[in-house]
GROMACS .gro file of C-alpha atoms in nm:
model
  406
    1MET     CA    1   1.008  -8.415  -8.309
    2GLY     CA    2   0.892  -8.070  -8.180
    3TYR     CA    3   0.970  -7.953  -7.819
    4TYR     CA    4   0.811  -7.721  -7.586
    5ASN     CA    5   1.032  -7.455  -7.435
    6ASP     CA    6   1.049  -7.644  -7.117
    7GLY     CA    7   1.271  -7.910  -7.285
    8TYR     CA    8   1.029  -8.195  -7.271
    9PRO     CA    9   0.892  -8.385  -7.582
   10PRO     CA   10   0.522  -8.331  -7.670
   11ASN     CA   11   0.282  -8.523  -7.451
   12PRO     CA   12  -0.114  -8.477  -7.480
   13HIS     CA   13  -0.160  -8.563  -7.109
   14ARG     CA   14   0.100  -8.298  -7.014
   15ARG     CA   15  -0.087  -8.038  -7.214
   16LYS     CA   16  -0.414  -8.118  -7.023
   17LYS     CA   17  -0.239  -8.094  -6.689
   18ARG     CA   18  -0.096  -7.754  -6.771
   19LYS     CA   19  -0.444  -7.627  -6.849
   20TYR     CA   20  -0.582  -7.739  -6.518
   21ASN     CA   21  -0.280  -7.564  -6.335
   22TRP     CA   22  -0.362  -7.233  -6.507
   23ILE     CA   23  -0.728  -7.254  -6.397
   24LEU     CA   24  -0.614  -7.342  -6.036
   25SER     CA   25  -0.383  -7.042  -6.016
   26MET     CA   26  -0.657  -6.807  -6.142
   27LEU     CA   27  -0.891  -6.927  -5.874
   28VAL     CA   28  -0.634  -6.892  -5.590
   29GLY     CA   29  -0.546  -6.539  -5.709
   30LEU     CA   30  -0.917  -6.441  -5.712
   31GLY     CA   31  -0.966  -6.574  -5.365
   32ILE     CA   32  -0.676  -6.378  -5.235
   33GLY     CA   33  -0.801  -6.060  -5.406
   34VAL     CA   34  -1.139  -6.096  -5.238
   35PHE     CA   35  -0.981  -6.150  -4.901
   36VAL     CA   36  -0.774  -5.838  -4.935
   37ALA     CA   37  -1.079  -5.638  -5.043
   38VAL     CA   38  -1.275  -5.754  -4.739
   39GLN     CA   39  -1.004  -5.684  -4.481
   40VAL     CA   40  -0.810  -5.382  -4.611
   41ILE     CA   41  -1.068  -5.153  -4.782
   42PRO     CA   42  -1.295  -5.103  -4.470
   43THR     CA   43  -0.988  -4.995  -4.275
   44PHE     CA   44  -0.908  -4.714  -4.525
   45SER     CA   45  -1.267  -4.614  -4.531
   46GLU     CA   46  -1.251  -4.527  -4.161
   47PRO     CA   47  -1.184  -4.175  -4.039
   48GLN     CA   48  -0.815  -4.090  -4.019
   49SER     CA   49  -0.829  -4.029  -3.630
   50LYS     CA   50  -0.969  -4.378  -3.583
   51ARG     CA   51  -0.688  -4.534  -3.802
   52ILE     CA   52  -0.426  -4.352  -3.616
   53ASP     CA   53  -0.566  -4.471  -3.282
   54SER     CA   54  -0.559  -4.824  -3.409
   55PHE     CA   55  -0.206  -4.770  -3.520
   56ASN     CA   56  -0.096  -4.619  -3.188
   57LYS     CA   57  -0.263  -4.915  -3.010
   58VAL     CA   58  -0.067  -5.167  -3.211
   59LYS     CA   59   0.252  -4.965  -3.168
   60THR     CA   60   0.204  -4.944  -2.788
   61GLU     CA   61   0.133  -5.324  -2.761
   62GLN     CA   62   0.441  -5.400  -2.964
   63ASN     CA   63   0.647  -5.163  -2.755
   64GLY     CA   64   0.525  -5.352  -2.447
   65LYS     CA   65   0.684  -5.656  -2.598
   66GLY     CA   66   1.008  -5.464  -2.656
   67GLU     CA   67   0.996  -5.480  -3.034
   68PHE     CA   68   1.027  -5.099  -3.112
   69PRO     CA   69   0.964  -4.767  -2.940
   70ALA     CA   70   0.600  -4.658  -2.933
   71GLU     CA   71   0.506  -4.346  -3.133
   72ILE     CA   72   0.242  -4.089  -3.017
   73MET     CA   73   0.057  -3.918  -3.296
   74ASN     CA   74  -0.206  -3.638  -3.273
   75THR     CA   75  -0.281  -3.715  -2.907
   76SER     CA   76  -0.494  -3.451  -2.693
   77VAL     CA   77  -0.407  -3.414  -2.332
   78ASN     CA   78  -0.657  -3.277  -2.080
   79VAL     CA   79  -0.481  -3.170  -1.761
   80ASP     CA   80  -0.660  -3.084  -1.422
   81VAL     CA   81  -0.394  -2.875  -1.258
   82SER     CA   82  -0.433  -2.892  -0.874
   83THR     CA   83  -0.105  -2.843  -0.675
   84GLN     CA   84  -0.014  -2.768  -0.319
   85VAL     CA   85   0.059  -2.408  -0.409
   86THR     CA   86  -0.283  -2.335  -0.563
   87GLU     CA   87  -0.459  -2.511  -0.273
   88ILE     CA   88  -0.260  -2.308  -0.016
   89VAL     CA   89  -0.320  -1.974  -0.194
   90ASN     CA   90  -0.694  -2.037  -0.215
   91LYS     CA   91  -0.706  -2.112   0.163
   92VAL     CA   92  -0.487  -1.811   0.264
   93THR     CA   93  -0.621  -1.541   0.033
   94PRO     CA   94  -0.926  -1.445   0.232
   95ALA     CA   95  -0.708  -1.366   0.527
   96VAL     CA   96  -0.502  -1.110   0.325
   97VAL     CA   97  -0.657  -0.761   0.288
   98GLY     CA   98  -0.602  -0.434   0.129
   99VAL     CA   99  -0.552  -0.110   0.359
  100SER     CA  100  -0.644   0.231   0.257
  101ASN     CA  101  -0.479   0.541   0.419
  102LEU     CA  102  -0.742   0.816   0.408
  103MET     CA  103  -0.656   1.177   0.476
  104GLU     CA  104  -0.886   1.475   0.510
  105ASN     CA  105  -0.790   1.774   0.297
  106VAL     CA  106  -0.943   2.117   0.355
  107ASP     CA  107  -0.957   2.354   0.071
  108TYR     CA  108  -0.944   2.735   0.049
  109TRP     CA  109  -1.310   2.757   0.118
  110HIS     CA  110  -1.272   2.532   0.441
  111GLN     CA  111  -1.443   2.248   0.275
  112SER     CA  112  -1.305   1.913   0.368
  113GLU     CA  113  -1.255   1.611   0.140
  114VAL     CA  114  -1.128   1.275   0.234
  115THR     CA  115  -0.895   1.124  -0.021
  116GLU     CA  116  -0.694   0.801  -0.045
  117ALA     CA  117  -0.338   0.906   0.030
  118ALA     CA  118  -0.180   0.556   0.016
  119THR     CA  119  -0.269   0.189  -0.010
  120GLY     CA  120  -0.099  -0.119   0.125
  121SER     CA  121  -0.177  -0.465   0.239
  122GLY     CA  122  -0.255  -0.641   0.575
  123VAL     CA  123  -0.315  -0.975   0.731
  124ILE     CA  124  -0.605  -1.083   0.941
  125TYR     CA  125  -0.438  -1.271   1.238
  126LYS     CA  126  -0.696  -1.280   1.510
  127VAL     CA  127  -1.077  -1.271   1.566
  128LYS     CA  128  -1.205  -1.205   1.930
  129ASP     CA  129  -1.536  -1.072   2.074
  130GLY     CA  130  -1.668  -0.976   1.729
  131ASN     CA  131  -1.362  -0.793   1.628
  132ALA     CA  132  -1.098  -0.882   1.368
  133TYR     CA  133  -0.735  -0.775   1.420
  134VAL     CA  134  -0.517  -0.679   1.118
  135VAL     CA  135  -0.139  -0.640   1.114
  136THR     CA  136   0.018  -0.403   0.855
  137ASN     CA  137   0.304  -0.177   0.813
  138HIS     CA  138   0.355   0.153   1.011
  139HIS     CA  139   0.443   0.338   0.692
  140VAL     CA  140   0.112   0.222   0.526
  141ILE     CA  141  -0.113   0.403   0.788
  142GLU     CA  142   0.126   0.679   0.901
  143GLY     CA  143  -0.048   1.017   0.913
  144ALA     CA  144  -0.389   0.860   0.832
  145ASP     CA  145  -0.713   1.033   0.954
  146GLU     CA  146  -0.914   0.726   0.869
  147VAL     CA  147  -0.826   0.376   0.771
  148GLU     CA  148  -1.030   0.142   0.561
  149VAL     CA  149  -0.984  -0.236   0.512
  150VAL     CA  150  -1.080  -0.390   0.185
  151LEU     CA  151  -1.142  -0.764   0.194
  152TYR     CA  152  -1.052  -1.001  -0.087
  153ASN     CA  153  -1.417  -0.994  -0.211
  154GLU     CA  154  -1.399  -0.611  -0.239
  155THR     CA  155  -1.603  -0.550   0.086
  156SER     CA  156  -1.485  -0.224   0.254
  157ILE     CA  157  -1.483  -0.196   0.633
  158PRO     CA  158  -1.374   0.102   0.846
  159ALA     CA  159  -1.091   0.023   1.083
  160GLU     CA  160  -0.933   0.174   1.391
  161ILE     CA  161  -0.565   0.208   1.444
  162ILE     CA  162  -0.483   0.043   1.787
  163GLY     CA  163  -0.117   0.127   1.769
  164SER     CA  164   0.186   0.140   1.543
  165ASP     CA  165   0.567   0.130   1.586
  166ILE     CA  166   0.804   0.312   1.360
  167PHE     CA  167   1.114   0.109   1.448
  168THR     CA  168   0.966  -0.240   1.347
  169ASP     CA  169   0.723  -0.087   1.090
  170LEU     CA  170   0.440  -0.259   1.223
  171ALA     CA  171   0.079  -0.148   1.308
  172VAL     CA  172  -0.230  -0.314   1.436
  173LEU     CA  173  -0.586  -0.235   1.313
  174ARG     CA  174  -0.916  -0.347   1.464
  175MET     CA  175  -1.240  -0.381   1.272
  176ASP     CA  176  -1.577  -0.552   1.275
  177ALA     CA  177  -1.551  -0.932   1.214
  178SER     CA  178  -1.887  -0.990   1.060
  179ASN     CA  179  -1.760  -1.030   0.706
  180VAL     CA  180  -1.437  -1.205   0.792
  181GLU     CA  181  -1.405  -1.553   0.657
  182LYS     CA  182  -1.053  -1.653   0.741
  183VAL     CA  183  -0.774  -1.593   0.999
  184ILE     CA  184  -0.426  -1.682   0.886
  185ASP     CA  185  -0.230  -1.962   1.048
  186ILE     CA  186   0.083  -1.840   1.223
  187GLY     CA  187   0.410  -2.015   1.159
  188SER     CA  188   0.769  -1.964   1.273
  189SER     CA  189   1.035  -1.773   1.086
  190GLY     CA  190   1.307  -1.941   1.306
  191ASN     CA  191   1.253  -2.267   1.119
  192VAL     CA  192   1.280  -2.131   0.762
  193LYS     CA  193   1.565  -2.258   0.552
  194VAL     CA  194   1.744  -2.066   0.271
  195GLY     CA  195   1.615  -2.200  -0.062
  196GLU     CA  196   1.279  -2.309   0.066
  197PRO     CA  197   0.961  -2.187  -0.131
  198ALA     CA  198   0.804  -1.857  -0.017
  199ILE     CA  199   0.478  -1.707  -0.138
  200ALA     CA  200   0.387  -1.347  -0.114
  201ILE     CA  201   0.022  -1.232  -0.130
  202GLY     CA  202  -0.085  -0.856  -0.136
  203ASN     CA  203  -0.221  -0.576  -0.337
  204PRO     CA  204   0.067  -0.432  -0.549
  205LEU     CA  205  -0.004  -0.095  -0.706
  206GLY     CA  206  -0.340  -0.063  -0.517
  207HIS     CA  207  -0.663  -0.246  -0.478
  208MET     CA  208  -0.705  -0.298  -0.860
  209PHE     CA  209  -0.449  -0.590  -0.831
  210SER     CA  210  -0.578  -0.721  -0.504
  211SER     CA  211  -0.476  -1.074  -0.389
  212THR     CA  212  -0.189  -1.089  -0.622
  213VAL     CA  213   0.044  -1.390  -0.570
  214THR     CA  214   0.409  -1.421  -0.630
  215GLN     CA  215   0.621  -1.706  -0.562
  216GLY     CA  216   0.998  -1.744  -0.495
  217VAL     CA  217   1.230  -1.868  -0.236
  218ILE     CA  218   1.388  -1.760   0.097
  219SER     CA  219   1.709  -1.593  -0.028
  220GLY     CA  220   1.844  -1.508   0.313
  221LYS     CA  221   1.759  -1.494   0.680
  222GLU     CA  222   1.873  -1.282   0.967
  223ARG     CA  223   1.956  -0.981   0.743
  224THR     CA  224   1.982  -0.641   0.892
  225ILE     CA  225   1.886  -0.339   0.687
  226PRO     CA  226   1.965   0.019   0.793
  227GLN     CA  227   1.678   0.252   0.859
  228ASP     CA  228   1.711   0.633   0.838
  229PHE     CA  229   1.376   0.765   0.986
  230ASP     CA  230   1.475   1.138   0.999
  231GLN     CA  231   1.647   1.143   0.665
  232ASP     CA  232   1.959   1.287   0.818
  233GLY     CA  233   2.190   1.046   0.635
  234ARG     CA  234   2.263   0.835   0.943
  235SER     CA  235   2.101   0.507   1.036
  236ASP     CA  236   1.847   0.527   1.323
  237TRP     CA  237   1.764   0.149   1.333
  238GLN     CA  238   1.881  -0.182   1.196
  239ALA     CA  239   1.581  -0.372   1.078
  240GLU     CA  240   1.600  -0.759   1.113
  241VAL     CA  241   1.439  -0.909   0.794
  242ILE     CA  242   1.405  -1.212   0.583
  243GLN     CA  243   1.529  -1.172   0.224
  244THR     CA  244   1.315  -1.324  -0.061
  245ASP     CA  245   1.314  -1.304  -0.432
  246ALA     CA  246   0.934  -1.334  -0.442
  247ALA     CA  247   0.823  -1.001  -0.609
  248ILE     CA  248   0.716  -0.742  -0.365
  249ASN     CA  249   0.602  -0.402  -0.503
  250PRO     CA  250   0.448  -0.082  -0.375
  251GLY     CA  251   0.112  -0.188  -0.231
  252ASN     CA  252   0.240  -0.528  -0.112
  253SER     CA  253   0.372  -0.363   0.213
  254GLY     CA  254   0.199  -0.523   0.512
  255GLY     CA  255   0.100  -0.832   0.316
  256ALA     CA  256   0.167  -1.200   0.398
  257LEU     CA  257   0.489  -1.397   0.325
  258ILE     CA  258   0.389  -1.761   0.375
  259ASN     CA  259   0.560  -2.093   0.362
  260ILE     CA  260   0.457  -2.404   0.154
  261SER     CA  261   0.217  -2.497   0.448
  262GLY     CA  262   0.026  -2.169   0.423
  263GLN     CA  263   0.160  -2.042   0.753
  264LEU     CA  264   0.254  -1.682   0.812
  265ILE     CA  265   0.631  -1.641   0.829
  266GLY     CA  266   0.675  -1.269   0.746
  267ILE     CA  267   0.509  -0.939   0.701
  268ASN     CA  268   0.621  -0.799   0.376
  269SER     CA  269   0.783  -0.469   0.422
  270MET     CA  270   1.030  -0.341   0.160
  271LYS     CA  271   1.239  -0.391  -0.150
  272ILE     CA  272   1.555  -0.254  -0.281
  273ASN     CA  273   1.442  -0.014  -0.551
  274GLN     CA  274   1.751   0.033  -0.770
  275GLU     CA  275   1.776   0.000  -1.153
  276ALA     CA  276   2.059  -0.250  -1.123
  277VAL     CA  277   1.880  -0.459  -0.862
  278GLU     CA  278   1.603  -0.723  -0.924
  279GLY     CA  279   1.456  -0.989  -0.700
  280ILE     CA  280   1.572  -0.851  -0.358
  281ALA     CA  281   1.285  -0.792  -0.115
  282PHE     CA  282   1.245  -0.813   0.256
  283SER     CA  283   0.978  -0.921   0.513
  284ILE     CA  284   0.970  -0.872   0.894
  285PRO     CA  285   1.014  -1.216   1.051
  286ILE     CA  286   0.700  -1.330   1.234
  287ASP     CA  287   0.888  -1.446   1.543
  288PHE     CA  288   1.031  -1.088   1.572
  289ALA     CA  289   0.694  -0.933   1.498
  290LEU     CA  290   0.462  -1.127   1.727
  291PRO     CA  291   0.581  -0.972   2.064
  292VAL     CA  292   0.548  -0.630   1.908
  293ILE     CA  293   0.196  -0.709   1.766
  294ASN     CA  294   0.083  -0.831   2.103
  295GLU     CA  295   0.218  -0.521   2.283
  296LEU     CA  296   0.057  -0.291   2.030
  297GLU     CA  297  -0.277  -0.472   2.063
  298ASN     CA  298  -0.265  -0.455   2.444
  299THR     CA  299  -0.108  -0.116   2.505
  300GLY     CA  300  -0.115   0.077   2.176
  301GLU     CA  301   0.261   0.145   2.186
  302VAL     CA  302   0.591  -0.037   2.217
  303VAL     CA  303   0.823   0.070   2.506
  304ARG     CA  304   1.171  -0.084   2.491
  305PRO     CA  305   1.464  -0.102   2.731
  306TYR     CA  306   1.765   0.062   2.570
  307LEU     CA  307   2.136   0.121   2.624
  308GLY     CA  308   2.158   0.457   2.447
  309VAL     CA  309   2.417   0.351   2.194
  310GLU     CA  310   2.440   0.337   1.812
  311ILE     CA  311   2.586  -0.003   1.739
  312TYR     CA  312   2.681  -0.222   1.444
  313SER     CA  313   2.774  -0.572   1.401
  314LEU     CA  314   3.149  -0.666   1.370
  315ASP     CA  315   3.086  -0.868   1.061
  316GLU     CA  316   3.024  -0.543   0.882
  317VAL     CA  317   3.396  -0.438   0.946
  318PRO     CA  318   3.682  -0.578   0.757
  319GLN     CA  319   3.892  -0.826   0.946
  320ALA     CA  320   4.194  -0.601   0.908
  321GLU     CA  321   4.022  -0.340   1.112
  322TRP     CA  322   3.949  -0.579   1.397
  323LYS     CA  323   4.320  -0.582   1.475
  324ASP     CA  324   4.441  -0.238   1.353
  325THR     CA  325   4.149  -0.021   1.467
  326LEU     CA  326   3.954  -0.196   1.727
  327LYS     CA  327   4.268  -0.389   1.858
  328LEU     CA  328   4.071  -0.694   1.932
  329PRO     CA  329   4.248  -1.020   2.053
  330LYS     CA  330   4.243  -1.321   1.814
  331ASP     CA  331   4.004  -1.511   2.036
  332VAL     CA  332   3.727  -1.264   1.975
  333GLU     CA  333   3.497  -1.408   1.706
  334GLY     CA  334   3.217  -1.168   1.718
  335GLY     CA  335   3.033  -0.884   1.880
  336VAL     CA  336   2.892  -0.524   1.825
  337TYR     CA  337   3.089  -0.208   1.817
  338VAL     CA  338   2.975   0.119   1.954
  339TRP     CA  339   2.959   0.405   1.704
  340THR     CA  340   2.800   0.680   1.916
  341VAL     CA  341   2.693   0.719   2.276
  342GLU     CA  342   2.394   0.931   2.367
  343PRO     CA  343   2.473   1.190   2.645
  344LEU     CA  344   2.308   1.105   2.972
  345SER     CA  345   2.202   0.767   2.858
  346PRO     CA  346   2.243   0.436   3.056
  347ALA     CA  347   2.553   0.356   2.842
  348ASP     CA  348   2.702   0.707   2.895
  349ARG     CA  349   2.657   0.684   3.269
  350ALA     CA  350   2.825   0.337   3.265
  351GLY     CA  351   3.121   0.481   3.081
  352LEU     CA  352   3.092   0.315   2.733
  353LYS     CA  353   3.273   0.504   2.458
  354GLN     CA  354   3.300   0.498   2.076
  355LEU     CA  355   3.469   0.186   1.927
  356ASP     CA  356   3.408  -0.011   2.244
  357VAL     CA  357   3.313  -0.368   2.124
  358ILE     CA  358   3.030  -0.538   2.327
  359THR     CA  359   3.069  -0.913   2.338
  360ALA     CA  360   2.812  -1.026   2.602
  361LEU     CA  361   2.511  -0.913   2.811
  362ASP     CA  362   2.488  -1.094   3.142
  363ASP     CA  363   2.739  -1.334   3.023
  364LYS     CA  364   2.531  -1.434   2.714
  365PRO     CA  365   2.736  -1.387   2.391
  366THR     CA  366   2.633  -1.104   2.158
  367MET     CA  367   2.792  -1.214   1.832
  368SER     CA  368   2.577  -0.966   1.631
  369MET     CA  369   2.326  -0.688   1.664
  370ILE     CA  370   2.042  -0.954   1.625
  371ASP     CA  371   2.179  -1.138   1.927
  372LEU     CA  372   2.200  -0.821   2.136
  373ARG     CA  373   1.851  -0.712   2.055
  374LYS     CA  374   1.706  -1.053   2.127
  375ILE     CA  375   1.859  -1.052   2.474
  376LEU     CA  376   1.767  -0.682   2.529
  377TYR     CA  377   1.406  -0.687   2.404
  378GLN     CA  378   1.295  -1.045   2.481
  379GLU     CA  379   1.469  -1.114   2.812
  380LYS     CA  380   1.523  -0.771   2.987
  381LYS     CA  381   1.292  -0.520   3.130
  382ILE     CA  382   1.315  -0.135   3.178
  383GLY     CA  383   1.491  -0.066   3.503
  384GLU     CA  384   1.667  -0.401   3.511
  385LYS     CA  385   2.037  -0.400   3.575
  386VAL     CA  386   2.260  -0.557   3.309
  387LYS     CA  387   2.627  -0.658   3.312
  388VAL     CA  388   2.796  -0.560   2.989
  389THR     CA  389   3.119  -0.739   2.875
  390TYR     CA  390   3.321  -0.529   2.628
  391TYR     CA  391   3.668  -0.466   2.484
  392ARG     CA  392   3.847  -0.136   2.471
  393ASN     CA  393   4.190  -0.106   2.308
  394GLY     CA  394   4.227  -0.488   2.326
  395LYS     CA  395   4.145  -0.513   2.693
  396ARG     CA  396   3.852  -0.702   2.834
  397LYS     CA  397   3.634  -0.492   3.063
  398GLU     CA  398   3.288  -0.520   3.245
  399THR     CA  399   3.042  -0.269   3.366
  400THR     CA  400   2.688  -0.268   3.497
  401PHE     CA  401   2.410  -0.028   3.430
  402GLU     CA  402   2.036   0.021   3.462
  403LEU     CA  403   1.834  -0.014   3.136
  404GLY     CA  404   1.626   0.298   3.046
  405ALA     CA  405   1.314   0.330   2.844
  406GLN     CA  406   1.320   0.403   2.464
   0.00000   0.00000   0.00000
């Protein structure tokens, strides 16, 4: 008896059944093949980008169900950048101008030629009665025979110098307002905080780079920088400034330092120009500048009450010298010390001497030079009598004298 290799004896009915099973398997396989051809081949005939988009869509949907992380492949991003900084800059830029210092030169043949001796920047802060008023630095227009203002759109307008002040390095110009589009908003430098954003706008290196914008932060406030106007090696003035790391270069002088709201908080003035120093620049605080600007606009000059002394803040002196040299009591926490006394000045007539330490004017504490100047320039008038509290050799003294005019 023969056997098939499945271990069962020969059976004619079984042979017929196996035949039908083979035909059925072939038909099922053919059906699956047709289904796969219909579903898969069109997908691979699509462009690659469309297949990737479909893949990403499936991935994203699955990711939403928490099955696996979505993958991003060959995606193109179109970004419309519109930030507060760009909006503020666009708003403020028309109020920042270039300033040209024009000087007349006469040659050997007595022929005159007007040349551009220096350039700087300025800020339009007021428009009244058809005139626009521009604040800039004194050193920008110093010695000028003529001054020209260049608007942000390159329109040039002749300007008149109303007045300038060497001590604060401020000057006020007046020009026709027909082409002026914007007056800057005035803020307050007293409210600035160290670390907050600061934006400088001006014309570094001349009008070719007009309306240049640099951004940084407020690095320090209530700084004092010594000024030597006559180049004799001794300080003639201590400028009160805001320190910033926003880039300020030659030509930026007189331009605007603004806060993130687009308000003027300082007039750019100077930078430390040393090879080893970077990112240290200074602006005149607008709270300090405004009274000077108003006086220059109204009278053409600044007349100040003065004591007739060269003074420095105690915080510039090592603590050891407070006791050993100045002989100050322990309860003295600040003040200004006298370095020189001008002959026949109010201070000289009142008997002040070198190394006296002034701690109060009219019983108001003067912890630093800034405090003393604020009281003297903002609260006192020429000819007014002032009580000065000071220490000499460790002893507290008082004197009264009449303020003179500087």
